[in-house]
Tab-separated table of C-alpha atoms in Angstrom:
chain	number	residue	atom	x	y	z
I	260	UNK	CA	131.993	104.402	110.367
I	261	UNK	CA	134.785	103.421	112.615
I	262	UNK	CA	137.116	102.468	109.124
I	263	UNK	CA	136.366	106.023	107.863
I	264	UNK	CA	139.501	107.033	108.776
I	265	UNK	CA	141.929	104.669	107.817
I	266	UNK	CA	140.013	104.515	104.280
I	267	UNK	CA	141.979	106.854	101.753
I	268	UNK	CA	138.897	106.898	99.135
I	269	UNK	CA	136.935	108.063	101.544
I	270	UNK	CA	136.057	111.873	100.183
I	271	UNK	CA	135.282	114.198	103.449
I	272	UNK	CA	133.564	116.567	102.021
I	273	UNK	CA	130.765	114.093	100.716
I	274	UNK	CA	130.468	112.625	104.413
I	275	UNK	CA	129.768	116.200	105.400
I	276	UNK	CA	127.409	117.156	103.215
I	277	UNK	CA	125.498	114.295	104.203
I	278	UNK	CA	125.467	114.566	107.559
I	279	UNK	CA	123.866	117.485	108.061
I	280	UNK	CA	121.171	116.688	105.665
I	281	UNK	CA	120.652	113.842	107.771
I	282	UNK	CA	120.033	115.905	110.991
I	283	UNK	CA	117.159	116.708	109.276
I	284	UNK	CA	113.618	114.729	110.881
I	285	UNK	CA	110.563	115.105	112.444
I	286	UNK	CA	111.497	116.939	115.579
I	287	UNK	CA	113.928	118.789	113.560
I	288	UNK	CA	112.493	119.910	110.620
I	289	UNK	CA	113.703	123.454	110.208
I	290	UNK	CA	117.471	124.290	112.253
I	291	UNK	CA	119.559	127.629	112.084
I	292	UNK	CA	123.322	127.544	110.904
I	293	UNK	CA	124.514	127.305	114.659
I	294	UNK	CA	122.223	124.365	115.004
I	295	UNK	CA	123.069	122.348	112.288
I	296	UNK	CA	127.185	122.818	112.677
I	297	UNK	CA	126.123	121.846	116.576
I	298	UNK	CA	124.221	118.732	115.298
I	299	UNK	CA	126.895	117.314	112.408
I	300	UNK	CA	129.659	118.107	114.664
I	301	UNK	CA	131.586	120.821	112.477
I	302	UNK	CA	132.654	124.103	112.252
I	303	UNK	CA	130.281	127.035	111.771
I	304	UNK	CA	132.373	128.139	108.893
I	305	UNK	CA	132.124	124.578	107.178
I	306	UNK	CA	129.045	123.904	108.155
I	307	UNK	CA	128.264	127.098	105.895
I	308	UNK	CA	130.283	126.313	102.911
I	309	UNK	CA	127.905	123.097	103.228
I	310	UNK	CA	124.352	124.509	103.266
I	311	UNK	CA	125.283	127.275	101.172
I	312	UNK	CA	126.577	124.660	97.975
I	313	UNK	CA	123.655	122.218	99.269
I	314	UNK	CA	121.016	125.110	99.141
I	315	UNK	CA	122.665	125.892	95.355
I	316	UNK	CA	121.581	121.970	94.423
I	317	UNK	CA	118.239	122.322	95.519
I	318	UNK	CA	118.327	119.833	98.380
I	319	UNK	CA	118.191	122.703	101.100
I	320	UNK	CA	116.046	126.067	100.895
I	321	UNK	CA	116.792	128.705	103.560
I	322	UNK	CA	113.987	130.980	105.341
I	323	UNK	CA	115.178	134.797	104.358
I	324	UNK	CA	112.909	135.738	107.417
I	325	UNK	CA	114.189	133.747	110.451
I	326	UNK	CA	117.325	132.262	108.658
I	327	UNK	CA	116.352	128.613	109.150
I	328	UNK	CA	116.851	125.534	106.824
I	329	UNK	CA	114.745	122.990	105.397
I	330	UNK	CA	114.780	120.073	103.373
I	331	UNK	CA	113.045	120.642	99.917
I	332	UNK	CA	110.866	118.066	98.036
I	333	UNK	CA	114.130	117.624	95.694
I	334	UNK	CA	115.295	115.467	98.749
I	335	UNK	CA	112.944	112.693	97.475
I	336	UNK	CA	114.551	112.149	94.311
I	337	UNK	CA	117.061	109.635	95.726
I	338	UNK	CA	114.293	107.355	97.499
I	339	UNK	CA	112.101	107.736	94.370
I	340	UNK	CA	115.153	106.211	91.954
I	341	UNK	CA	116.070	103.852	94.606
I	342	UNK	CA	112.123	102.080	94.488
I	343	UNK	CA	112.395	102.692	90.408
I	344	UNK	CA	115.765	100.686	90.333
I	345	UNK	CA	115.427	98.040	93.368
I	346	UNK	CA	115.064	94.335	92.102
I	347	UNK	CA	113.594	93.695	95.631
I	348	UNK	CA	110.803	96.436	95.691
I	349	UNK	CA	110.341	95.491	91.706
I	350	UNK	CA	110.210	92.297	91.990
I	351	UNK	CA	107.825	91.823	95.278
I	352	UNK	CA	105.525	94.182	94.043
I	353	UNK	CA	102.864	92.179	92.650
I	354	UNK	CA	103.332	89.634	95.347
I	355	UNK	CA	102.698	92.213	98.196
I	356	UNK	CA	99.962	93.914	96.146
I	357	UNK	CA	97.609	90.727	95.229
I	358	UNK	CA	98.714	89.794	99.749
I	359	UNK	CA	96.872	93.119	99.982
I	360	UNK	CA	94.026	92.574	98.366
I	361	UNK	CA	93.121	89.081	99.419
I	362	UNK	CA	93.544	89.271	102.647
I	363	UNK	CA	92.454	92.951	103.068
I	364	UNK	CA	95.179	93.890	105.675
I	365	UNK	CA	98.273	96.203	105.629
I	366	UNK	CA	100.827	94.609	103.742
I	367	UNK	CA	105.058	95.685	104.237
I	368	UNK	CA	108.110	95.631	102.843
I	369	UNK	CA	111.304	95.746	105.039
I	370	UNK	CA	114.840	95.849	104.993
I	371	UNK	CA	117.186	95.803	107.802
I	372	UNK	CA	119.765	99.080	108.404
I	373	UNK	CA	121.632	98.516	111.439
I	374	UNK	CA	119.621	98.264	114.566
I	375	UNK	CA	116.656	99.227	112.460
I	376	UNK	CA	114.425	98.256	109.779
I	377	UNK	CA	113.227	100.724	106.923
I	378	UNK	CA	110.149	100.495	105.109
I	379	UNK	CA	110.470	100.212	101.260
I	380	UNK	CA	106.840	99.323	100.541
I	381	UNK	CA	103.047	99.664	101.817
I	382	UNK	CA	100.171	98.729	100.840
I	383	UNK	CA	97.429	100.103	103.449
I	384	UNK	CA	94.283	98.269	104.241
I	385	UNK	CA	90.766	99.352	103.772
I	386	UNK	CA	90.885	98.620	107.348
I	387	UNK	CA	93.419	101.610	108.059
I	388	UNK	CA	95.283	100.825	111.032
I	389	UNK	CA	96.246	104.281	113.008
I	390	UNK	CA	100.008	104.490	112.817
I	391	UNK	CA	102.613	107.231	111.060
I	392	UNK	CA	104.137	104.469	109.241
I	393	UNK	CA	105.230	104.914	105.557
I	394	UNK	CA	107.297	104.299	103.254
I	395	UNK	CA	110.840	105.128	104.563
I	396	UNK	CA	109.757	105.054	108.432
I	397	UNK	CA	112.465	103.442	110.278
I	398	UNK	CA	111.615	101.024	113.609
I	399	UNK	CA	113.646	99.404	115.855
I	400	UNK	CA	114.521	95.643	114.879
I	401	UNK	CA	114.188	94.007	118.333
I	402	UNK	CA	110.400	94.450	119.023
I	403	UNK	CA	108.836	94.635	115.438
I	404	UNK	CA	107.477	91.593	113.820
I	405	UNK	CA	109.532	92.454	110.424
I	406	UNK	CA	113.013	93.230	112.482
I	407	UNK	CA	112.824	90.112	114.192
I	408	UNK	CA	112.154	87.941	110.899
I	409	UNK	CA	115.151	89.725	109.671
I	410	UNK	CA	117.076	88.829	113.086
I	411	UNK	CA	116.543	85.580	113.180
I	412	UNK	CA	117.936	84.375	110.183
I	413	UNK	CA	121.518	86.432	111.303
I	414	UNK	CA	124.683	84.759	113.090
I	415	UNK	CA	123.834	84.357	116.625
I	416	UNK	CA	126.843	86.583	117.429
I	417	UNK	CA	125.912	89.125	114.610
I	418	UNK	CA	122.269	89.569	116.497
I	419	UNK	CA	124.178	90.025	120.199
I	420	UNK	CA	126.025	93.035	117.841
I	421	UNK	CA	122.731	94.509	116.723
I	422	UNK	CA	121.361	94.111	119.970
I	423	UNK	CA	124.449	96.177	121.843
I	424	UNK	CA	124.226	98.701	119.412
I	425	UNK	CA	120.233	98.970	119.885
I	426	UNK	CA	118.822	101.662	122.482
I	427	UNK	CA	116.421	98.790	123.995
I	428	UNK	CA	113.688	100.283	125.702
I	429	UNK	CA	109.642	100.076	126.302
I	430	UNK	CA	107.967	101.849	123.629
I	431	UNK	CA	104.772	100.576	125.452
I	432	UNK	CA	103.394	98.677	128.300
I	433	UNK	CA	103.700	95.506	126.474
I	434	UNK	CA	106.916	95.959	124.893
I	435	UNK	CA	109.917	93.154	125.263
I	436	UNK	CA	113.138	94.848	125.572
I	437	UNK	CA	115.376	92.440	127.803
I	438	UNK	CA	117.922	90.675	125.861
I	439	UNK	CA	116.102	87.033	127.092
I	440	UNK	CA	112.650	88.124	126.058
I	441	UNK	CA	114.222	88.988	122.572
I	442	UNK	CA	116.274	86.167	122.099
I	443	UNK	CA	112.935	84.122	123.005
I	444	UNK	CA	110.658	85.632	120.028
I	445	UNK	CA	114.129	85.114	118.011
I	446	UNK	CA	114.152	81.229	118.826
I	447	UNK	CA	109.964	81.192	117.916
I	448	UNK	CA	110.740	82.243	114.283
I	449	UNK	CA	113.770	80.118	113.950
I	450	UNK	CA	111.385	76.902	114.766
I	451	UNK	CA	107.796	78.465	113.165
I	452	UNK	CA	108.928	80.675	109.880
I	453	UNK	CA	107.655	83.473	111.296
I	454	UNK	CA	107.567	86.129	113.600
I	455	UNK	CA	104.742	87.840	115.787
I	456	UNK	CA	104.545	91.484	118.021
I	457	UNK	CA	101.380	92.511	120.189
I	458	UNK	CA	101.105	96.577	120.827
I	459	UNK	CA	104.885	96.233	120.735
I	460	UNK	CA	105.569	99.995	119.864
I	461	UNK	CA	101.949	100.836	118.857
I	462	UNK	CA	99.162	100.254	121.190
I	463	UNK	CA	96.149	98.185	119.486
I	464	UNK	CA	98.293	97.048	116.591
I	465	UNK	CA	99.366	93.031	116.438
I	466	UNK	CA	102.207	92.086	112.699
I	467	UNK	CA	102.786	89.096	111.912
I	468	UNK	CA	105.976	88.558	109.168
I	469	UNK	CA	108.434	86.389	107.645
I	470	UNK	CA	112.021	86.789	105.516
I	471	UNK	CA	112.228	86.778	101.936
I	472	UNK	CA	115.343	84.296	101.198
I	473	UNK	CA	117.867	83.781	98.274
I	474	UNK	CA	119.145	80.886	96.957
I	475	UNK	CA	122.140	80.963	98.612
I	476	UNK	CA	120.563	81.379	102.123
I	477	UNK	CA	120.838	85.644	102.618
I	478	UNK	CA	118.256	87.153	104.206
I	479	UNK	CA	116.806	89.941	102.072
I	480	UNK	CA	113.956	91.933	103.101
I	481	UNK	CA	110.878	90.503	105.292
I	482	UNK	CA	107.151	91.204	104.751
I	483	UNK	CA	104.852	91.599	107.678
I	484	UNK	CA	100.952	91.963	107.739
I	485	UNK	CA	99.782	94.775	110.202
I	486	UNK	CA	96.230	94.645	111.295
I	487	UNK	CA	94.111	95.990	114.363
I	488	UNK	CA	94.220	93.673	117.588
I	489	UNK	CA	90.599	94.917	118.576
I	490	UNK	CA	89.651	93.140	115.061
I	491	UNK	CA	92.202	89.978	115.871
I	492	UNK	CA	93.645	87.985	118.713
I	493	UNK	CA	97.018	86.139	117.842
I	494	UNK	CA	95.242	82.544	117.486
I	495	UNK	CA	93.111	84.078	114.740
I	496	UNK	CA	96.172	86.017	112.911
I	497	UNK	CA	98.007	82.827	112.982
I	498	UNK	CA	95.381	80.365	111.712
I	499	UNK	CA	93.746	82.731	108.488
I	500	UNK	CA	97.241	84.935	107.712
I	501	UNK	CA	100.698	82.898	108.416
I	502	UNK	CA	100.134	80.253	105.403
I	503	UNK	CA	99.392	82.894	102.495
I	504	UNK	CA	102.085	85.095	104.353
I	505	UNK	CA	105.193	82.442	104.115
I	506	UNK	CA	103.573	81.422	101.078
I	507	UNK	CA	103.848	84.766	99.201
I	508	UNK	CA	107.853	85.011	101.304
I	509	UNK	CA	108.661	81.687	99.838
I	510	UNK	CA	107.423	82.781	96.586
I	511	UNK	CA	109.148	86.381	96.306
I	512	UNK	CA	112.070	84.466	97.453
I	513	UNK	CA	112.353	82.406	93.980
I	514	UNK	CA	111.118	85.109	92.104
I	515	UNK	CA	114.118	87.681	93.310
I	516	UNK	CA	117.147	87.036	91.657
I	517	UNK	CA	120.895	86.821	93.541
């Protein structure tokens, strides 16, 4: 974001277009024309122009009774191509699927965007653990068990960068959010292969997860294995999940090509 403006390929109107359909979300799911210009930072005028061309595609629909906008199910086109065309969520299907079914927990597939991770993939268990997570839910990196798989395996100076940019704070009793608690959990998976959260953001949940690797060494997504800590305690996740879990990462990691 901060080269936008020195890049002269960069096409401004595109930017725009996207950013108000990206003020879009769960506490926001229907805004007025004042709202959304207030939200994506432009002018009432433009931010017009936008919704009115946007509404024209299909991706917006507008309320003719209160005058408020809303995303329309055409939105999910892009997310449905992307899982069609991604060698990644292709190729770690069947991995994540047969993870699923023999160990009967709730199996994920994550990337890492930022200070977050996204979920590309989810298999739930038959055991349903009680959490709004699906696919295309976004979590912080520093306290879940698939963000700090993906951490660990960054430039020590690249995580401090994540970490500044990240709005650390307790998403429950038990969550770690000082930088020296993180880095700890960081240094675990560097030395075990894989990472582990307690009711770090949801209370009575307890991941375990580990990277998916190329050859040459890039991190690429990490899986993680959700299940509920009333049915678990950490000793037992460890000792029947971790080896078919970095088993199934080590495989997908072969499997995926560069």
């Amino acid at each position: 974001m901060s080269d936008e403006k020195d890049d002269p390929l960069m096409v401004r109107a595109v930017e725009k277009a996207f950013r108000i359909l990206a003020t879009f979300d769960a506490a926001n799911p229907r805004q007025t024309l004042t709202q959304l210009a207030d939200k994506a930072g432009l002018d009432r005028s433009a931010t017009q122009r936008f919704t009115h061309t946007l509404s024209r595609l299909g991706y917006l629909r507008k309320d003719g009774r209160t005058k408020a906008y809303e995303l329309t199910p055409k939105t999910l086109n892009l997310a449905y191509q992307y899982t069609r065309s991604s060698p990644v969520v292709l190729r770690a299907h069947p991995y994540l699927s047969h993870l699923n079914r023999t160990t009967e927990e709730t199996i994920s597939l994550t990337v890492l965007d930022d200070t977050e991770i996204i979920y590309l993939s989810r298999y739930l268990s038959p055991n349903v653990l009680d959490t709004d997570v699906i696919v295309g839910s976004r979590l912080p990196a520093y306290c879940s068990a698939g963000g700090l798989a993906l951490l660990s395996m960054l430039e020590d100076a690249k995580i401090e960068e994540v970490l500044d940019r990240s709005h650390l704070r307790a998403y429950t009793a038990k969550t770690i959010y000082d930088r020296e608690g993180i880095w700890t959990r960081i240094r675990f998976v560097r030395e075990h292969g894989f990472a582990m959260v307690e009711e770090q953001i949801y209370p009575g949940d307890i991941s375990i997860a580990a990277p998916i690797l190329l050859a040459d060494g890039n991190v690429m997504a990490a899986v993680s294995l959700g299940a509920s800590r009333f049915r678990y305690q950490a000793d037992a996740m460890v000792q029947r999940f971790v080896p078919a879990l970095v088993a199934a990462t080590r495989s997908m990691s072969q499997a995926i090509p560069t």
